[in-house]
């Protein structure tokens, strides 16, 4: 053990400082992207992304690799590179203006949902509002990126949890919480049923196959989808 530690220390001491400081993080990275529009989910799934230049109709071309406005020292995948890459792969439209003073884009529209005078697109990373714009906010593997319309007026950001397998005709329990605060959400709708005070709802699947469930509640951002395989 002592020998091994000594060898490792010697090896690392031999490396030039710069070589150790540069993390190779701008490589294709799988992240979970969800885009909740005004009335529907525009996209939900895994996207493999890395930092690169992007182009929008209203904003033109700019880099989008986390070094925007000096937010990060090294380029990497970002929230907006994930949006741009999902749009190309899945053929939905989006547009954004470029705010040169922030060296970042401001979203105007995604899919069928365009900002209004009072309702804007918001960005959350792992259920927290990002402190910076989407080309400045770098992401890691398996991060949850959420672009949500009217996010700044939302009461809750719904999160749905439950089994991904269920037996036909047997009760299955799902729970709705606020992904930001963890509190149980009463009165949300899942598959036509309403959650109780503890946020749970009990569903009996009557047909085999795949069922995609989401929770909704007026004034709140709809949840992630739980895919249930009923056997
Ligand atoms: C990427 O965008 C920057 C502006 O942010 C520009 O200077 C550069 O030429 C672009 N690079 C490519 C390869 O298009
Ligand atoms: C969403 O639904 C409302 C009410 O039906 C409608 O007024 C609005 O235009 C819809 N928004 C989009 C983007 O489809």
XYZ file of N, CA and C in Angstrom, residues 25 90 93 109 130 138 212 217 223-224:
30
model
N -13.769 17.191 -20.796
C -15.192 16.987 -20.514
C -16.084 17.332 -21.688
N -34.936 15.316 -33.664
C -36.363 14.996 -33.533
C -37.265 15.948 -34.313
N -38.945 22.647 -33.995
C -38.362 23.966 -34.199
C -38.118 24.644 -32.853
N -39.222 30.579 -28.585
C -40.215 29.524 -28.813
C -39.544 28.162 -28.897
N -31.505 27.267 -13.064
C -30.067 27.467 -13.243
C -29.729 28.929 -12.948
N -23.191 24.193 -17.865
C -22.705 22.882 -18.309
C -23.445 21.768 -17.586
N -47.692 5.009 -20.586
C -46.909 6.176 -20.187
C -47.757 7.083 -19.321
N -51.342 19.221 -13.067
C -52.073 20.028 -12.080
C -52.121 21.450 -12.620
N -45.428 16.617 -14.992
C -44.301 15.797 -14.516
C -43.559 15.100 -15.651
N -42.484 14.482 -15.261
C -41.798 13.473 -16.081
C -42.768 12.331 -16.358
